[in-house]
Coordinates of N, CA and C in Angstrom, one line a residue:
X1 N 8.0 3.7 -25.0 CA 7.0 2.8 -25.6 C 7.2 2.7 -27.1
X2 N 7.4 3.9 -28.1 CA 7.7 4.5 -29.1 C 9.0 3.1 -29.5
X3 N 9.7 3.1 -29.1 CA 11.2 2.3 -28.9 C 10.7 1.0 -28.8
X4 N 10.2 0.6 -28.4 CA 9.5 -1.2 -27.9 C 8.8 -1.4 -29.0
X5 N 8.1 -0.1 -29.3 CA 7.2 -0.6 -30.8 C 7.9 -1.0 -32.2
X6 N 8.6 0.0 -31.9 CA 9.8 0.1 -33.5 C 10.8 -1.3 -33.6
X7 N 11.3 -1.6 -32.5 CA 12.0 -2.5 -32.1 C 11.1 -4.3 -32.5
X8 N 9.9 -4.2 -31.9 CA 9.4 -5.2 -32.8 C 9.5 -5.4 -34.1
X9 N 8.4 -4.3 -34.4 CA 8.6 -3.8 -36.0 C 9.6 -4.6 -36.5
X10 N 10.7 -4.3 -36.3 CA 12.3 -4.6 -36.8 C 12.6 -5.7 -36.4
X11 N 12.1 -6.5 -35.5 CA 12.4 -8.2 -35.3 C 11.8 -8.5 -36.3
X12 N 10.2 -8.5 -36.3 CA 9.2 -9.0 -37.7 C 9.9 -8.7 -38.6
X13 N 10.5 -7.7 -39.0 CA 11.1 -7.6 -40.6 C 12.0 -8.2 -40.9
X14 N 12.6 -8.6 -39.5 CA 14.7 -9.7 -39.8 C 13.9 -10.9 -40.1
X15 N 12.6 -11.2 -39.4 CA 12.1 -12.8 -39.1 C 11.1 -13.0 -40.0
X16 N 10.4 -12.0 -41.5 CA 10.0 -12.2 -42.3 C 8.8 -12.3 -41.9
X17 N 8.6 -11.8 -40.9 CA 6.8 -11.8 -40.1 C 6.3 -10.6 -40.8
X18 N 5.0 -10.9 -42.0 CA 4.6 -9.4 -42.1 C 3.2 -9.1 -41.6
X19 N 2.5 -8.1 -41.6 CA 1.1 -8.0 -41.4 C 0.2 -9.1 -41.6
X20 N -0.4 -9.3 -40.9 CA -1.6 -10.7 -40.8 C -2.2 -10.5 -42.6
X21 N -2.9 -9.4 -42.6 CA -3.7 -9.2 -44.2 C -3.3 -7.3 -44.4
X22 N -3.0 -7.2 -45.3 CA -2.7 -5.9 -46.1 C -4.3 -5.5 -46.9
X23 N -4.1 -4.5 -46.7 CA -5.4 -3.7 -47.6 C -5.0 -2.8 -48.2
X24 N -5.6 -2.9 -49.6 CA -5.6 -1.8 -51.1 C -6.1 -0.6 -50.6
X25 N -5.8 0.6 -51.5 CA -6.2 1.9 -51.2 C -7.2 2.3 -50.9
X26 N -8.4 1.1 -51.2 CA -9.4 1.2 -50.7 C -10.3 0.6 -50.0
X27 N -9.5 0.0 -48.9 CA -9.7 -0.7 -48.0 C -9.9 -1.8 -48.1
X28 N -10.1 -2.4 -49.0 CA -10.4 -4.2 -49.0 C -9.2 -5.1 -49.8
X29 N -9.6 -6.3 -49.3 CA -8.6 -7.2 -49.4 C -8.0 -7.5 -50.6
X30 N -6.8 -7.7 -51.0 CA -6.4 -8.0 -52.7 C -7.4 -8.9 -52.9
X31 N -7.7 -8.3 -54.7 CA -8.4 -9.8 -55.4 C -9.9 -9.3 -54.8
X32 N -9.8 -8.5 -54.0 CA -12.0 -7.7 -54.1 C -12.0 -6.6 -55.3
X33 N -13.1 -6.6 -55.5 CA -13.6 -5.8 -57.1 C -15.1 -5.6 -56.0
X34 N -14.9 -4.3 -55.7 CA -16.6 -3.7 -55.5 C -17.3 -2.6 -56.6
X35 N -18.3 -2.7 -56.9 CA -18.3 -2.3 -58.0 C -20.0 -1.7 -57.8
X36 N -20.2 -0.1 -57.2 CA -21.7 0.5 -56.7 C -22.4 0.5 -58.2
X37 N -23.9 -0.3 -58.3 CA -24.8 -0.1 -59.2 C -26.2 0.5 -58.3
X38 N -26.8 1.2 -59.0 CA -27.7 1.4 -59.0 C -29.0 0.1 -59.0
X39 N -29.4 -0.1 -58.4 CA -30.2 -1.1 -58.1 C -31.5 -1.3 -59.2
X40 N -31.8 -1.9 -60.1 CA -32.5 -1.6 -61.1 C -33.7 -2.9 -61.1
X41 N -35.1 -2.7 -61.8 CA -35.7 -3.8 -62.0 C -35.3 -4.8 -62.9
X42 N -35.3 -6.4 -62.6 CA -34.2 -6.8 -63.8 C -35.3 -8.5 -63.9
X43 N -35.9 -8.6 -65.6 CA -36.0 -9.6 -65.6 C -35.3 -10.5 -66.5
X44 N -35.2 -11.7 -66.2 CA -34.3 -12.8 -66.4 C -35.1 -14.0 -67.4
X45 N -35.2 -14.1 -68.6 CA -35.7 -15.3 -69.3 C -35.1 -16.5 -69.4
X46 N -36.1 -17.7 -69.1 CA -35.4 -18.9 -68.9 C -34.4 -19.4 -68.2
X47 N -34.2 -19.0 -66.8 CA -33.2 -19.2 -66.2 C -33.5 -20.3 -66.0
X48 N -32.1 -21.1 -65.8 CA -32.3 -22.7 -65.7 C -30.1 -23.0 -65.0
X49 N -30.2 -23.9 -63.9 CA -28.8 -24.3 -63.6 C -28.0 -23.3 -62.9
X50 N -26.7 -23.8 -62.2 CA -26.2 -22.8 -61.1 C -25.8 -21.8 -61.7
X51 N -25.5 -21.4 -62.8 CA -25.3 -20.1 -63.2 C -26.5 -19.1 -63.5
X52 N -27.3 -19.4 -63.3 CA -28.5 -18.3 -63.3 C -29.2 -18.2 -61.8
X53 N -28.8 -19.6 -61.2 CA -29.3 -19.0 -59.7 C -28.6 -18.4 -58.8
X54 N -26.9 -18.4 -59.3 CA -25.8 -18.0 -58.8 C -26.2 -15.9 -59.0
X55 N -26.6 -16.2 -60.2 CA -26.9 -14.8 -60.9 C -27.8 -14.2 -60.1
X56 N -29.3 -15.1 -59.4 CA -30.4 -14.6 -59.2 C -29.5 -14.2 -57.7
X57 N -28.8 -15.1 -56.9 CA -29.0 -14.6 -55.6 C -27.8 -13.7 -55.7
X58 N -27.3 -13.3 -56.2 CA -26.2 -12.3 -56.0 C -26.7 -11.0 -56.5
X59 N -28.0 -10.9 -57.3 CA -28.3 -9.6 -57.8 C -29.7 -9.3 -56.4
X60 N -30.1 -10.5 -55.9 CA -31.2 -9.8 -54.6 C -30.9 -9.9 -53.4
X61 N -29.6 -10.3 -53.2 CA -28.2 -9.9 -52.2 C -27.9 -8.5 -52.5
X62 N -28.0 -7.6 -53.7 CA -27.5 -6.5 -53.7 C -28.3 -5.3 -53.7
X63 N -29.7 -6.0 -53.4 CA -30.5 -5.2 -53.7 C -31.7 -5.1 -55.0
X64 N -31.2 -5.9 -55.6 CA -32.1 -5.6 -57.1 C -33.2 -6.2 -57.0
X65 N -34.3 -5.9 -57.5 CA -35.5 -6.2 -57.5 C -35.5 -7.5 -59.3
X66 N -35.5 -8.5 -58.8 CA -35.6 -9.9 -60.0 C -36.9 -10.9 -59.6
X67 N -37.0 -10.7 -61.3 CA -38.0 -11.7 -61.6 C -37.6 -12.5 -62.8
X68 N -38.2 -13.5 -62.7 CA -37.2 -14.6 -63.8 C -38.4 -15.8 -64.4
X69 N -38.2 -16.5 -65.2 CA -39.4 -17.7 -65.9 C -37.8 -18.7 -66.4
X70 N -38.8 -19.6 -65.8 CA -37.7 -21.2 -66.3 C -38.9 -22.0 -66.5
X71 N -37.9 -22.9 -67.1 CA -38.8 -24.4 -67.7 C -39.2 -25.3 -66.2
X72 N -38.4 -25.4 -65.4 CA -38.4 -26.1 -63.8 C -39.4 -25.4 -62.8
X73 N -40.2 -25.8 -62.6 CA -41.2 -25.1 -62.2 C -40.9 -25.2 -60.7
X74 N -40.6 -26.6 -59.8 CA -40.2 -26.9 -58.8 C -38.9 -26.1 -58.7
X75 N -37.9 -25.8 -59.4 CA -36.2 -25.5 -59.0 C -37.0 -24.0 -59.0
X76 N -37.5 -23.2 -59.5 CA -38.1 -22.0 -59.8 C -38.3 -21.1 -58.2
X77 N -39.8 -22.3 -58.1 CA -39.9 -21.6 -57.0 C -39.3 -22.1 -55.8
X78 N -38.6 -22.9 -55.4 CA -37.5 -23.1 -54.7 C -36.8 -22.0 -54.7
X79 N -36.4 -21.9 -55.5 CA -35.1 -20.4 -55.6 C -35.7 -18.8 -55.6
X80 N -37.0 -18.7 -56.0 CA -37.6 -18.0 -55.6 C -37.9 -17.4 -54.5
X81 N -38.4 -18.7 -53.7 CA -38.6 -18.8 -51.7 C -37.2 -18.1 -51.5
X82 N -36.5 -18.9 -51.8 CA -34.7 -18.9 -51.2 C -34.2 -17.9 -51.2
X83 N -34.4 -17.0 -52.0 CA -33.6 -16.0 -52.2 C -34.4 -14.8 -52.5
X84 N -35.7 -14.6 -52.4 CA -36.7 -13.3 -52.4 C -36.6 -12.9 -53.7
X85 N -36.9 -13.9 -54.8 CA -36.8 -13.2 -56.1 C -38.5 -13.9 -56.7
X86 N -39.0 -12.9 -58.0 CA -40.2 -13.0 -58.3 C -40.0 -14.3 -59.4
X87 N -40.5 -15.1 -59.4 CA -40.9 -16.5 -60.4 C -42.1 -16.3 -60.9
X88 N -42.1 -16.1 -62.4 CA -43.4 -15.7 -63.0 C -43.5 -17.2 -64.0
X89 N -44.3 -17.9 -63.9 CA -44.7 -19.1 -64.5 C -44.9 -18.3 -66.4
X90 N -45.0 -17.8 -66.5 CA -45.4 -17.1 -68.5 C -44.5 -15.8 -68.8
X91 N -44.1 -15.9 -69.7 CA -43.2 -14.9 -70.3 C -44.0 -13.7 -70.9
X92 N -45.4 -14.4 -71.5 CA -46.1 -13.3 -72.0 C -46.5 -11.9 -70.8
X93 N -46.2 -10.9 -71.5 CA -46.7 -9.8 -70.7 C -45.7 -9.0 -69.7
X94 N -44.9 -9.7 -69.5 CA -43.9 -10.2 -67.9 C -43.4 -8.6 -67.8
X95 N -43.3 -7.9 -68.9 CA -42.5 -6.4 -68.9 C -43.5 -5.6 -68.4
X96 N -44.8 -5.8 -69.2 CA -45.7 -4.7 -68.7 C -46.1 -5.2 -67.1
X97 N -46.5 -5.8 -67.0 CA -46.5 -6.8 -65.2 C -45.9 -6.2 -64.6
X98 N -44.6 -6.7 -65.1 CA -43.5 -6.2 -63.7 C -43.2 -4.5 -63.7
X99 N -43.8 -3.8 -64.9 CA -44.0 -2.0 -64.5 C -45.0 -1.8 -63.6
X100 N -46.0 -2.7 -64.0 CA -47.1 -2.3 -62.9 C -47.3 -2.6 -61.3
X101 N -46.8 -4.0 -61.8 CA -46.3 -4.2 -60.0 C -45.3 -3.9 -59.2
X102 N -44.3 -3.2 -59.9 CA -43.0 -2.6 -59.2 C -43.4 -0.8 -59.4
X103 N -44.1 -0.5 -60.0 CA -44.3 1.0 -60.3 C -42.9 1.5 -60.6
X104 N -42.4 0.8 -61.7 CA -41.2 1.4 -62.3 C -41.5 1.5 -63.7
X105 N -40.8 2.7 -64.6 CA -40.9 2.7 -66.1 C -40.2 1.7 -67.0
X106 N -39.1 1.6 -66.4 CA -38.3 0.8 -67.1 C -38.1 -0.6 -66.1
X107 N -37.8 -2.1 -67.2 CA -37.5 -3.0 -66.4 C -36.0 -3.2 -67.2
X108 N -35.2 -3.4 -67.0 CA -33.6 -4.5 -67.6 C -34.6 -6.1 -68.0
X109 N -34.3 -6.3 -69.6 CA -34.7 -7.7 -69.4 C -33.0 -8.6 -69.5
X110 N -32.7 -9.4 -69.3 CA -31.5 -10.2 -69.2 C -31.9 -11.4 -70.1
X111 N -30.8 -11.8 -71.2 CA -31.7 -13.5 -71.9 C -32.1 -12.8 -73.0
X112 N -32.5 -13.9 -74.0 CA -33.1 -13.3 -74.9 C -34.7 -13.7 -74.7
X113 N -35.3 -11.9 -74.9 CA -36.7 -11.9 -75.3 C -37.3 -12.8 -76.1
X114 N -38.1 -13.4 -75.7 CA -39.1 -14.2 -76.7 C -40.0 -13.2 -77.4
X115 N -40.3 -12.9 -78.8 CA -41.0 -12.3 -79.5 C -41.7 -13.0 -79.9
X116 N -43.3 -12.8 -80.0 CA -44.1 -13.7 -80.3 C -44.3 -15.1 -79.7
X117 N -43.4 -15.8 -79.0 CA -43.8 -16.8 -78.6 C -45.0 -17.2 -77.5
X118 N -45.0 -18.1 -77.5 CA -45.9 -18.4 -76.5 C -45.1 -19.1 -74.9
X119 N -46.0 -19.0 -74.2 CA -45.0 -19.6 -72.6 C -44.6 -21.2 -72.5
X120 N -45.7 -21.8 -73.6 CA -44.9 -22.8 -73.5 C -43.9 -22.9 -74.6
X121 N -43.6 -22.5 -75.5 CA -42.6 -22.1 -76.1 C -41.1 -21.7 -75.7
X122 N -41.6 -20.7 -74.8 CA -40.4 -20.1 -73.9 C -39.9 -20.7 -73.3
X123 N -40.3 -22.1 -72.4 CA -39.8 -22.7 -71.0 C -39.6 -24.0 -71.3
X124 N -39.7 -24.2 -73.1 CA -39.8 -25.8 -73.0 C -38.5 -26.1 -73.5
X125 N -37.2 -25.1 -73.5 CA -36.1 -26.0 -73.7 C -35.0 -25.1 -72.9
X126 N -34.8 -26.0 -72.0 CA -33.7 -24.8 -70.7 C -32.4 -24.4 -71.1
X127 N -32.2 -23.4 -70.9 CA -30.8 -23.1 -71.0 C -29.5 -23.5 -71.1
X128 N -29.3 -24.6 -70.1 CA -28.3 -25.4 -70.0 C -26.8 -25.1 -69.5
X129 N -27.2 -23.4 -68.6 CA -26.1 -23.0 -68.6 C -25.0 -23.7 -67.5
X130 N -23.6 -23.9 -67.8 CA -22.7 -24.3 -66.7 C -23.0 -26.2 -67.0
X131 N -23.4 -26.8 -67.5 CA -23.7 -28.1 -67.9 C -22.5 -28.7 -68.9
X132 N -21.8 -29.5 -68.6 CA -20.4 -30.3 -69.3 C -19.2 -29.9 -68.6
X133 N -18.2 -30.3 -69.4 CA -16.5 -29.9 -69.1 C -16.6 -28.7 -69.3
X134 N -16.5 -28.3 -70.5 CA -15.9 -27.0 -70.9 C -16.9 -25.5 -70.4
X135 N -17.8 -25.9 -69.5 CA -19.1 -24.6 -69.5 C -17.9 -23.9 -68.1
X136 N -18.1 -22.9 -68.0 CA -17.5 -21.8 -66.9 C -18.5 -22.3 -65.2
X137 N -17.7 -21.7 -64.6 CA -17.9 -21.6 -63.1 C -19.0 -21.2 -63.2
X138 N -20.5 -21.2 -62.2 CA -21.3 -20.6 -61.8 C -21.1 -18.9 -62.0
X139 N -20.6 -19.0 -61.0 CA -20.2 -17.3 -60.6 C -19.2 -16.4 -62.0
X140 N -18.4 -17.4 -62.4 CA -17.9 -16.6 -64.2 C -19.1 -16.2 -64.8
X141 N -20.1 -17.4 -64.7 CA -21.3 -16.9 -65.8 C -22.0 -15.6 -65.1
X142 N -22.1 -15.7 -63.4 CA -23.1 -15.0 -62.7 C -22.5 -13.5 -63.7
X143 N -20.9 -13.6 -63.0 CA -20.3 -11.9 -63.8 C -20.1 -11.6 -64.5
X144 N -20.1 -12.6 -66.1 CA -20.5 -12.1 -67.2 C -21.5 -11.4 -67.2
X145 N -22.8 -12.1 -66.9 CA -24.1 -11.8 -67.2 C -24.3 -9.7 -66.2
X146 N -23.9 -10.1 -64.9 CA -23.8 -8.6 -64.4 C -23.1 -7.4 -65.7
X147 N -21.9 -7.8 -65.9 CA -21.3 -7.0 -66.5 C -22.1 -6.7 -67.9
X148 N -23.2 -7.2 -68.6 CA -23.8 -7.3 -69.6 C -25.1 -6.4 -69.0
X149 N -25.5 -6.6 -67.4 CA -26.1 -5.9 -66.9 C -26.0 -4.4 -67.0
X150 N -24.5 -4.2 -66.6 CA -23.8 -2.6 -66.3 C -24.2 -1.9 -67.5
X151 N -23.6 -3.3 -68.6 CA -23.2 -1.9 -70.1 C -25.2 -1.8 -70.3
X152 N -26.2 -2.3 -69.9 CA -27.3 -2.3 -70.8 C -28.2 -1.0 -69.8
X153 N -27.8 -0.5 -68.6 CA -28.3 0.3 -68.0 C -27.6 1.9 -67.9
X154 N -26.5 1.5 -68.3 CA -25.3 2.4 -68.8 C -25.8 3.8 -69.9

């Protein structure tokens, strides 16, 4: 049986037949990057466009607990429903909030912090991410923004 096996083997290799899919040393397919984080509380200012909802559902696909404020109130909580993430209508406060309603010490905020502003301040001019020719893929921005996640919990 040993002989019938090898003997295939050795036809596939004259006839250029190789393995259906090959796998890296660590078991997954070329071109996968898995990469274990620690699951952290993370909020998100002004998200707005597929690069921040790309962002939202791939970080509460992983586990992360997110809460986020946009100018779009309807795309908000849409994506909110959709993907189990917190939509907080006001920026004000949003850090101490979300310690007390997650009973965590620390939150990740992602975006820049509004200091001093007010909420309508914060949501009244959206981000615009991924918007024109030259703006990146959804998911380029999503793994920028992760990787900006890593180094800031790091």
């Amino acid at each position: 049986m040993a002989d019938n096996y090898l003997e295939r083997k050795m036809e596939d290799y004259r006839r250029g037949v190789s393995a259906t899919h090959r796998l890296t040393h660590t078991g997954d397919m070329p071109g996968v990057l898995r990469v274990r984080l620690q699951p952290c509380p993370l909020l998100i200012y002004n998200a707005a466009g597929s690069g921040d909802e790309t962002l939202i559902s791939m970080l509460t696909g992983a586990g992360f607990k997110v809460a986020f404020t946009a100018a779009d109130t309807a795309w908000a909580r849409a994506l909110a429903q959709r993907v189990g993430a917190l939509y907080l209508p006001s920026a004000d406060g949003a850090v101490d909030l979300l310690r007390q309603r997650w009973r965590c010490p620390e939150v990740t905020v992602v975006g820049v912090e509004p200091s001093g502003l007010h909420s309508a301040d914060v949501s009244a001019e959206p981000t615009g991410h991924c918007v024109g020719k030259d703006a990146s893929t959804p998911l380029a921005y999503a793994l920028r923004k992760i990787a900006d996640i890593i180094e800031q919990t790091i």
